[in-house]
Coordinates of C-alpha atoms in Angstrom, one line a residue:
Y1 CA 0.3 -0.1 -0.1
N2 CA 2.7 2.4 0.9
E3 CA 4.7 2.1 -2.3
A4 CA 1.5 2.3 -4.1
G5 CA 1.0 5.7 -2.5
E6 CA -2.2 4.4 -0.8
L7 CA -1.2 5.9 2.4
D8 CA -4.7 5.6 4.1
N9 CA -4.8 2.0 3.6
A10 CA -1.1 1.4 4.7
L11 CA -1.7 3.4 7.8
A12 CA -4.5 1.7 8.8
D13 CA -2.2 -2.0 8.3
Y14 CA 0.5 -0.3 10.8
N15 CA -2.3 0.7 13.1
K16 CA -3.1 -3.0 13.0
I17 CA 0.1 -4.1 13.4
L18 CA 0.9 -2.0 16.7
E19 CA -2.4 -3.1 17.9
L20 CA -0.8 -6.6 17.8
K21 CA 2.8 -6.0 18.7
E22 CA 3.0 -2.8 20.6
D23 CA 6.0 -0.3 20.0
D24 CA 7.3 -2.6 17.2
P25 CA 10.1 -0.3 15.8
D26 CA 9.9 -0.9 12.2
A27 CA 5.7 -0.5 12.3
L28 CA 6.7 2.7 14.3
I29 CA 9.2 4.0 11.9
N30 CA 7.1 3.1 9.0
R31 CA 4.0 4.5 10.3
G32 CA 5.9 7.6 11.3
R33 CA 7.1 8.2 7.7
I34 CA 3.3 7.8 6.4
Y35 CA 2.3 10.3 9.0
Q36 CA 5.3 12.7 7.5
A37 CA 4.0 12.1 4.2
K38 CA 0.5 12.8 5.2
E39 CA 1.8 16.1 6.7
M40 CA 0.9 14.8 10.4
M41 CA 3.9 16.1 12.2
E42 CA 3.1 15.7 15.7
E43 CA 1.9 12.1 15.1
S44 CA 5.4 11.4 12.8
F45 CA 7.7 13.0 15.5
N46 CA 6.1 10.8 18.2
D47 CA 6.2 7.6 16.5
F48 CA 10.1 8.3 16.0
S49 CA 10.7 9.9 19.4
T50 CA 9.0 6.4 20.6
V51 CA 12.0 4.5 18.7
I52 CA 14.6 6.3 19.9
R53 CA 13.6 6.2 23.3
K54 CA 12.8 2.4 23.6
N55 CA 15.5 1.4 21.0
P56 CA 18.1 4.0 21.0
E57 CA 20.3 1.9 18.8
I58 CA 18.6 2.0 15.6
A59 CA 19.8 4.9 13.9
E60 CA 16.8 5.4 11.1
A61 CA 14.8 6.7 13.7
N62 CA 17.1 9.9 14.3
Y63 CA 17.4 10.1 10.4
Y64 CA 13.8 10.2 9.7
R65 CA 13.2 12.3 12.8
G66 CA 16.1 14.5 11.6
Q67 CA 14.2 15.0 7.9
L68 CA 10.9 16.0 9.9
L69 CA 12.7 18.6 12.2
E70 CA 14.4 19.8 9.2
A71 CA 11.0 20.3 7.2
V72 CA 9.6 22.3 9.9
E73 CA 12.8 24.6 9.9
R74 CA 13.9 23.4 13.5
Y75 CA 17.7 23.2 12.3
P76 CA 19.9 22.8 15.1
V77 CA 17.6 19.6 16.5
A78 CA 17.6 18.3 12.8
L79 CA 21.3 18.6 12.9
E80 CA 22.0 16.6 16.3
D81 CA 19.3 13.8 14.8
Y82 CA 21.5 13.7 11.9
T83 CA 24.7 13.5 13.8
S84 CA 23.2 10.6 16.2
A85 CA 22.1 8.6 13.2
I86 CA 25.9 8.9 11.7
E87 CA 27.2 8.0 15.1
K88 CA 25.1 5.3 15.1
G89 CA 26.4 3.7 12.2
F90 CA 24.0 5.3 9.3
K91 CA 26.1 5.6 6.4
E92 CA 23.7 6.5 3.6
E93 CA 24.8 9.2 1.5
D94 CA 21.5 11.4 1.9
V95 CA 22.4 11.7 5.6
Y96 CA 25.5 13.4 5.0
V97 CA 24.3 15.6 2.3
R98 CA 21.3 16.7 4.9
R99 CA 24.0 17.4 7.5
Y100 CA 26.5 19.4 5.5
T101 CA 23.8 21.6 3.9
L102 CA 22.3 22.5 7.5
A103 CA 25.9 22.7 8.9
M104 CA 26.6 25.6 6.7
K105 CA 23.6 27.2 6.9
L106 CA 24.0 27.1 10.7
E107 CA 28.0 28.3 10.2
S108 CA 29.2 24.8 11.6
W109 CA 32.0 24.7 9.2
E110 CA 33.9 22.1 10.9
I111 CA 30.8 19.7 10.6
A112 CA 30.4 20.7 6.8
I113 CA 34.2 20.2 6.2
N114 CA 34.2 16.5 7.5
D115 CA 30.8 15.7 5.8
L116 CA 32.3 17.2 2.4
N117 CA 35.8 15.3 2.7
W118 CA 33.2 12.1 3.0
L119 CA 31.3 12.8 0.2
I120 CA 34.0 13.7 -2.5
N121 CA 36.4 10.8 -1.4
D122 CA 33.7 8.0 -0.9
F123 CA 31.1 9.1 -3.4
H124 CA 31.4 12.3 -5.8
P125 CA 35.1 12.9 -6.5
R126 CA 34.5 15.1 -9.8
E127 CA 31.3 16.8 -8.5
S128 CA 32.1 20.8 -9.0
A129 CA 29.8 21.4 -6.7
L130 CA 30.8 19.6 -3.6
W131 CA 34.2 21.1 -4.3
N132 CA 32.9 24.6 -4.2
S133 CA 30.8 24.1 -1.1
R134 CA 34.1 22.9 0.6
G135 CA 35.9 26.1 -0.7
I136 CA 33.2 28.1 1.0
C137 CA 33.7 26.5 4.2
Y138 CA 37.4 27.0 4.4
A139 CA 36.9 30.8 3.4
A140 CA 34.5 31.2 5.9
L141 CA 37.3 29.8 8.6
E142 CA 39.5 32.1 6.9
N143 CA 41.9 29.5 5.3
H144 CA 41.5 31.2 2.0
P145 CA 44.6 29.3 0.6
E146 CA 42.8 26.1 1.1
A147 CA 39.5 27.8 -0.5
I148 CA 41.2 28.6 -3.2
I149 CA 42.7 25.0 -3.8
N150 CA 39.0 23.8 -3.5
F151 CA 37.7 26.8 -5.8
N152 CA 40.4 25.7 -8.4
R153 CA 39.1 22.2 -8.4
A154 CA 35.5 23.1 -8.8
I155 CA 36.3 25.1 -11.5
S156 CA 38.6 22.5 -13.4
L157 CA 35.4 20.2 -13.1
D158 CA 33.1 22.8 -14.2
R159 CA 34.4 25.8 -16.4
N160 CA 31.0 27.1 -16.2
N161 CA 30.6 27.4 -12.2
E162 CA 30.1 31.0 -12.1
E163 CA 30.1 30.7 -8.2
A164 CA 33.0 28.9 -7.7
Y165 CA 34.8 31.6 -10.2
I166 CA 33.3 34.6 -7.6
N167 CA 34.3 32.4 -4.6
R168 CA 37.8 32.2 -5.8
A169 CA 38.2 35.6 -6.5
D170 CA 36.9 36.8 -3.1
S171 CA 39.4 34.6 -1.4
K172 CA 42.2 36.4 -3.9
V173 CA 41.3 39.6 -2.8
A174 CA 41.1 38.4 1.1
L175 CA 45.2 37.1 0.3
G176 CA 45.8 40.5 -1.7
K177 CA 46.0 39.2 -5.2
D178 CA 44.3 41.7 -6.7
A179 CA 45.4 41.1 -10.6
S180 CA 44.3 37.5 -10.2
A181 CA 40.9 38.5 -8.7
F182 CA 40.5 41.0 -11.3
S183 CA 41.2 38.3 -14.0
D184 CA 38.5 36.0 -12.3
Y185 CA 35.7 38.6 -12.4
N186 CA 36.5 39.2 -16.4
R187 CA 36.3 35.6 -16.4
I188 CA 32.6 35.5 -15.1
I189 CA 31.2 38.4 -16.9
N190 CA 32.5 36.8 -20.3
L191 CA 30.5 33.6 -19.1
N192 CA 27.6 35.7 -18.0
P193 CA 27.3 39.3 -18.6
K194 CA 24.5 39.6 -16.0
N195 CA 26.3 38.8 -13.4
G196 CA 26.2 41.4 -10.9
F197 CA 28.6 40.1 -8.4
A198 CA 31.3 40.1 -10.9
Y199 CA 30.5 43.8 -12.2
E200 CA 30.6 45.0 -8.3
G201 CA 33.6 42.5 -7.5
R202 CA 35.7 44.2 -10.6
A203 CA 34.1 47.9 -9.9
I204 CA 36.6 48.6 -7.1
Y205 CA 39.4 48.1 -9.3
W206 CA 38.9 50.8 -12.0

């Protein structure tokens, strides 16, 4: 029923399972996911929380509760749930993507870098966006030489990555490499004459 999209029928089945086998963790997790799909957030939260309380070793409950908390913009506690899931051995790519994205939003740069290291090394060594994101984290920590290394790699993987050019130029400015930054702003304008950030960056050099 659940896979066929018949959520009400699936919900009825899981309710029956839980009548017969109270607090079954698999049933609670699956029912919680159905509640979430039906936007019944409180009920979903309660099911995942019951599993975490009674079966704390089950990482999936933290992962799915983290998704729920992220959906309602409770980012710090969502980050905590993703961290708990990872610490309990949950190794799906998506949990690292979600955690690094939230970590960047919350300016938890070291967490984001650790997750990006894992994603780049184990999943997507040639994904330009990941290298750019890691460069942003290093730049936020004022480690501009390391940031530039990452932006260089992002650009080598995607010559049209305007954001990486902008970020690299900004890091070059921070290091006093004005001529090189000016060159990057020109490259961006050649790629996209409507990129206002590039004109703004270049304007200070005229």
